[in-house]
Short mmCIF file of C-alpha atoms and ligand atoms in Angstrom, two decimals:
data_model
loop_
_atom_site.label_atom_id
_atom_site.label_comp_id
_atom_site.label_asym_id
_atom_site.label_seq_id
_atom_site.Cartn_x
_atom_site.Cartn_y
_atom_site.Cartn_z
CA MET A 1 13.15 -17.71 5.32
CA ARG A 2 11.22 -15.37 7.54
CA ALA A 3 8.83 -16.69 10.13
CA GLY A 4 5.36 -16.18 8.76
CA SER A 5 6.33 -16.21 5.12
CA VAL A 6 4.95 -19.71 4.75
CA ASN A 7 1.52 -18.49 5.70
CA SER A 8 -1.11 -17.27 3.30
CA SER A 9 -1.53 -13.60 2.49
CA SER A 10 -3.66 -13.27 5.60
CA GLY A 11 -0.42 -12.85 7.52
CA GLY A 12 -1.11 -15.83 9.72
CA ARG A 13 -4.18 -14.38 11.32
CA ALA A 14 -6.80 -16.64 9.76
CA PHE A 15 -7.76 -19.04 12.50
CA PRO A 16 -11.32 -18.18 13.38
CA THR A 17 -14.13 -20.68 13.39
CA ARG A 18 -13.26 -23.87 11.61
CA HIS A 19 -13.89 -27.02 13.63
CA PRO A 20 -14.07 -25.46 17.06
CA ARG A 21 -13.05 -28.52 19.03
CA ARG A 22 -13.06 -28.68 22.76
CA LYS A 23 -9.58 -27.36 23.06
CA SER A 24 -8.30 -24.21 24.62
CA ALA A 25 -7.92 -21.26 22.28
CA ALA A 26 -4.16 -21.45 22.68
CA VAL A 27 -4.02 -25.07 21.63
CA ARG A 28 -6.28 -24.37 18.68
CA ARG A 29 -4.08 -21.54 17.54
CA LYS A 30 -1.01 -23.68 17.81
CA VAL A 31 -2.61 -26.38 15.68
CA GLN A 32 -3.83 -24.02 12.99
CA ASN A 33 -0.94 -21.61 13.00
CA PRO A 34 2.17 -23.78 12.97
CA SER A 35 4.52 -20.78 12.80
CA GLY A 36 3.29 -19.90 16.28
CA MET A 37 3.51 -16.23 15.36
CA ALA A 38 0.30 -15.09 16.97
CA THR A 39 0.81 -16.95 20.24
CA SER A 40 4.53 -16.49 20.85
CA PRO A 41 5.76 -13.77 18.52
CA LYS A 42 9.49 -13.80 18.02
CA ILE A 43 10.69 -10.24 18.22
CA PRO A 44 12.38 -9.50 14.88
CA ALA A 45 16.06 -8.78 15.38
CA GLY A 46 16.04 -5.36 13.72
CA TYR A 47 13.09 -4.16 15.75
CA ALA A 48 14.56 -5.42 19.03
CA ASP A 49 17.92 -3.88 18.21
CA VAL A 50 16.42 -0.46 17.39
CA LEU A 51 14.37 -0.44 20.60
CA ALA A 52 17.48 -1.28 22.61
CA ARG A 53 19.54 1.39 20.85
CA ILE A 54 16.84 4.00 21.47
CA ALA A 55 16.82 3.14 25.17
CA ARG A 56 20.61 3.26 25.39
CA ALA A 57 20.85 6.55 23.52
CA ALA A 58 18.21 8.12 25.76
CA GLN A 59 19.95 6.91 28.89
CA ALA A 60 23.30 8.15 27.64
CA ALA A 61 21.71 11.57 27.08
CA GLY A 62 20.24 11.56 30.58
CA ARG A 63 16.73 11.28 29.17
CA ASP A 64 13.83 9.00 29.99
CA PRO A 65 13.74 6.28 27.28
CA ARG A 66 9.94 6.42 27.39
CA ALA A 67 10.15 10.01 26.15
CA VAL A 68 11.44 8.83 22.76
CA ALA A 69 8.87 7.13 20.53
CA LEU A 70 9.69 4.86 17.63
CA VAL A 71 7.82 5.48 14.39
CA ALA A 72 8.53 2.31 12.39
CA VAL A 73 8.73 3.43 8.76
CA SER A 74 7.01 0.65 6.83
CA LYS A 75 6.92 2.42 3.45
CA GLN A 76 7.88 0.20 0.52
CA GLN A 77 8.34 -2.80 2.78
CA PRO A 78 6.79 -6.15 1.88
CA TRP A 79 4.07 -7.25 4.28
CA GLU A 80 6.16 -10.23 5.37
CA ALA A 81 8.68 -7.77 6.79
CA VAL A 82 6.02 -5.68 8.51
CA ALA A 83 3.79 -8.44 9.96
CA PRO A 84 6.33 -9.81 12.47
CA VAL A 85 7.04 -6.30 13.80
CA LEU A 86 3.31 -5.72 14.20
CA ALA A 87 2.99 -9.12 15.89
CA ALA A 88 5.82 -8.19 18.25
CA GLY A 89 3.80 -5.25 19.53
CA CYS A 90 4.81 -2.25 17.43
CA ARG A 91 1.78 0.01 17.10
CA THR A 92 3.18 3.14 15.43
CA PHE A 93 4.04 3.16 11.74
CA GLY A 94 5.18 5.78 9.25
CA GLU A 95 4.24 5.90 5.58
CA ASN A 96 5.26 8.42 2.94
CA ARG A 97 2.40 8.04 0.44
CA VAL A 98 -1.29 8.46 1.17
CA GLN A 99 -2.57 5.87 -1.33
CA GLU A 100 0.07 3.28 -0.47
CA ALA A 101 -0.62 3.69 3.22
CA MET A 102 -4.35 3.31 2.75
CA ALA A 103 -3.93 0.22 0.60
CA ARG A 104 -1.73 -1.36 3.24
CA TRP A 105 -3.39 -0.35 6.48
CA GLU A 106 -7.07 0.08 5.68
CA GLY A 107 -8.92 -2.52 7.73
CA ARG A 108 -5.82 -3.15 9.83
CA ALA A 109 -5.43 0.28 11.38
CA GLU A 110 -7.48 -0.36 14.53
CA GLY A 111 -5.35 0.37 17.55
CA LEU A 112 -2.47 1.69 15.46
CA THR A 113 -1.04 5.18 15.20
CA LEU A 114 -0.21 6.01 11.60
CA HIS A 115 2.10 8.86 10.65
CA LEU A 116 2.29 10.51 7.25
CA ILE A 117 5.96 11.42 6.80
CA GLY A 118 6.02 12.12 3.06
CA PRO A 119 5.03 15.24 1.13
CA LEU A 120 1.29 15.92 1.03
CA GLN A 121 -0.51 17.51 -1.92
CA SER A 122 -3.34 19.75 -0.80
CA ASN A 123 -5.75 17.82 -3.03
CA LYS A 124 -5.04 14.76 -0.84
CA ALA A 125 -5.80 16.61 2.38
CA ARG A 126 -9.22 14.96 2.63
CA GLU A 127 -7.84 11.41 2.62
CA ALA A 128 -4.90 12.35 4.82
CA VAL A 129 -7.10 13.91 7.52
CA ALA A 130 -9.49 10.96 7.38
CA PHE A 131 -6.79 8.32 7.56
CA PHE A 132 -3.72 9.47 9.48
CA ASP A 133 -3.31 10.12 13.19
CA VAL A 134 -0.26 12.30 12.70
CA ILE A 135 0.70 14.41 9.68
CA GLU A 136 4.36 15.39 9.88
CA THR A 137 4.76 17.31 6.64
CA LEU A 138 2.85 20.55 6.96
CA ASP A 139 5.07 23.06 5.18
CA ARG A 140 3.07 25.64 3.25
CA GLU A 141 0.13 27.97 3.47
CA LYS A 142 -1.98 26.24 0.83
CA LEU A 143 -1.72 22.95 2.69
CA ALA A 144 -2.54 24.65 6.00
CA VAL A 145 -5.72 26.03 4.42
CA ALA A 146 -6.69 22.62 3.02
CA LEU A 147 -6.00 20.79 6.29
CA ALA A 148 -7.90 23.36 8.34
CA ALA A 149 -10.91 23.02 6.04
CA GLU A 150 -10.89 19.21 6.24
CA ILE A 151 -10.42 19.17 10.01
CA GLN A 152 -13.43 21.44 10.27
CA ARG A 153 -15.48 19.41 7.82
CA GLN A 154 -14.65 15.96 9.19
CA GLY A 155 -14.43 16.81 12.87
CA ARG A 156 -11.27 14.74 12.97
CA THR A 157 -8.00 16.29 14.07
CA PRO A 158 -4.72 14.56 13.25
CA ARG A 159 -1.74 15.78 15.24
CA LEU A 160 0.33 18.13 13.08
CA TYR A 161 4.06 18.69 12.69
CA VAL A 162 5.61 21.46 10.65
CA GLN A 163 8.42 20.19 8.45
CA VAL A 164 11.47 22.42 8.36
CA ASN A 165 13.98 22.19 5.51
CA THR A 166 16.95 22.79 7.81
CA GLY A 167 19.48 22.39 4.99
CA GLU A 168 17.48 24.69 2.69
CA GLU A 169 17.81 22.07 -0.03
CA PRO A 170 15.86 23.08 -3.13
CA GLN A 171 14.66 19.53 -3.88
CA LYS A 172 13.45 18.94 -0.34
CA ALA A 173 10.09 19.77 1.19
CA GLY A 174 9.79 21.87 4.31
CA VAL A 175 9.61 25.51 5.27
CA ALA A 176 12.95 27.36 5.24
CA PRO A 177 14.32 28.08 8.75
CA PRO A 178 14.08 31.89 8.42
CA GLU A 179 10.38 31.52 7.59
CA ALA A 180 9.55 28.92 10.21
CA ASP A 181 8.44 31.27 13.02
CA ALA A 182 6.06 33.20 10.76
CA PHE A 183 4.67 30.00 9.25
CA ILE A 184 4.02 28.42 12.65
CA ALA A 185 2.30 31.63 13.79
CA ALA A 186 0.14 31.69 10.65
CA CYS A 187 -0.85 28.05 11.15
CA ARG A 188 -1.95 28.82 14.69
CA GLU A 189 -3.45 32.26 14.36
CA THR A 190 -4.72 32.45 10.80
CA HIS A 191 -5.71 28.83 10.26
CA GLY A 192 -6.52 27.78 13.81
CA LEU A 193 -4.30 24.70 13.65
CA ALA A 194 -2.75 23.19 16.76
CA ILE A 195 0.87 22.42 15.99
CA GLU A 196 2.37 19.59 18.02
CA GLY A 197 5.98 19.78 16.93
CA LEU A 198 8.58 20.06 14.20
CA MET A 199 10.07 17.55 11.81
CA CYS A 200 13.25 17.62 9.69
CA ILE A 201 15.30 15.47 7.34
CA PRO A 202 18.91 16.72 7.36
CA PRO A 203 20.92 16.75 4.11
CA ALA A 204 22.27 13.26 3.46
CA GLU A 205 25.84 14.39 3.02
CA GLU A 206 26.23 16.57 6.10
CA PRO A 207 26.71 15.78 9.78
CA PRO A 208 23.16 15.84 11.14
CA GLY A 209 23.89 17.30 14.58
CA PRO A 210 23.71 21.00 13.62
CA HIS A 211 20.43 20.38 11.79
CA PHE A 212 18.92 18.68 14.81
CA ALA A 213 20.14 21.54 17.00
CA LEU A 214 18.60 24.08 14.64
CA LEU A 215 15.25 22.27 14.68
CA ALA A 216 15.35 22.12 18.49
CA ALA A 217 16.07 25.86 18.69
CA ILE A 218 13.19 26.75 16.37
CA ALA A 219 10.87 24.51 18.40
CA ALA A 220 11.97 26.02 21.72
CA ARG A 221 11.40 29.60 20.67
CA ASN A 222 7.95 28.69 19.35
CA GLY A 223 6.90 26.86 22.49
CA LEU A 224 6.93 23.42 20.85
CA SER A 225 8.15 20.41 22.80
CA ARG A 226 7.98 17.64 20.19
CA LEU A 227 10.73 16.92 17.70
CA SER A 228 10.46 14.27 14.99
CA MET A 229 14.02 13.73 13.86
CA GLY A 230 16.44 10.87 13.29
CA MET A 231 16.33 7.98 10.82
CA SER A 232 18.23 4.68 10.59
CA GLY A 233 21.59 6.34 10.11
CA ASP A 234 21.36 9.04 12.75
CA PHE A 235 18.60 8.39 15.30
CA GLU A 236 21.00 8.10 18.23
CA THR A 237 22.43 11.52 17.41
CA ALA A 238 18.89 12.88 17.10
CA ILE A 239 18.03 11.55 20.56
CA ARG A 240 21.08 13.31 21.95
CA PHE A 241 19.71 16.55 20.45
CA GLY A 242 16.26 16.05 21.94
CA ALA A 243 14.23 13.96 19.47
CA THR A 244 10.91 12.89 20.99
CA SER A 245 10.19 10.57 18.08
CA VAL A 246 12.52 8.89 15.62
CA ARG A 247 11.43 7.63 12.20
CA VAL A 248 13.31 4.41 11.53
CA GLY A 249 12.73 2.19 8.51
CA SER A 250 15.54 0.03 7.19
CA ALA A 251 17.15 -0.60 10.59
CA VAL A 252 13.83 -2.06 11.78
CA PHE A 253 12.63 -3.92 8.68
CA GLY A 254 15.69 -4.40 6.50
CA ASP A 255 16.63 -2.73 3.26
CA ARG A 256 13.68 -1.50 1.22
CA HIS A 257 15.07 -2.78 -2.09
CA ALA A 258 16.36 -6.19 -1.08
CA HIS A 259 13.02 -7.95 -1.42
C1 LIG B 1 12.07 6.74 4.46
C2 LIG B 1 12.02 7.77 5.52
C3 LIG B 1 12.50 7.50 6.82
C4 LIG B 1 13.17 6.20 7.22
O1 LIG B 1 14.40 6.05 6.57
P1 LIG B 1 15.42 4.89 6.99
O2 LIG B 1 16.74 5.41 6.59
O3 LIG B 1 15.00 3.68 6.28
O4 LIG B 1 15.32 4.72 8.47
C5 LIG B 1 12.37 8.49 7.78
N1 LIG B 1 11.80 9.68 7.49
C6 LIG B 1 11.33 9.96 6.27
C7 LIG B 1 10.72 11.29 6.02
C8 LIG B 1 11.43 9.03 5.25
O5 LIG B 1 10.96 9.33 4.03
#
């Protein structure tokens, strides 16, 4: 059984005002929160392991480990898998659906950095701009128009990544590599959007290295220094090819369908 799973749906954070005895806050917490999660969070094994592997991969590539950020992909994970990672200090999470993300994180998002890593419909641009700190899936003109309008209207500017479909897979989102330069230019010049970096999801059945290299080359020639690439199965390779953030789900939280 997971630590914390014996608690109520509050995730073990409900210890505010009942019977404030003359005890230190720490003692009070210990009494009312027998799992001890809030006072001495055990670092979940998957999370600790991924952090260590990121640091090792960066060092092996001669890079500063602090230059590679972990986006913990919490999509479709039960809260009892997410809560301990949050308690252990993770502050950056990735979600692939706007509504799901809002249902999960609304009211809990203070101090967190939330990334949208799934496809975005332009009719959801309003919610996405209002809710997310980073939108990684900008990949077409219509969406650029919608995001620009919402950024203007709301006065809130999420950081933006252009998604590139490096494998040119028909079922996958992302701008095709031959069109990437023109699309990035249009985002900047026509729509006035600041682009922070590029994102890709290589084809599942191919070695990812060439796709990461392609993304890095497109970024370099467009003056972009941030690369969101690498998932549970390939984030160390991505770091070798210059990833500045890796999006890791199952290696951090466990399998999405095992719960
Ligand atoms: C689900 C997802 C991830 C994380 O996948 P894992 O294999 O669980 O690490 C990363 N990026 C995107 C775009 C995803 O949809």
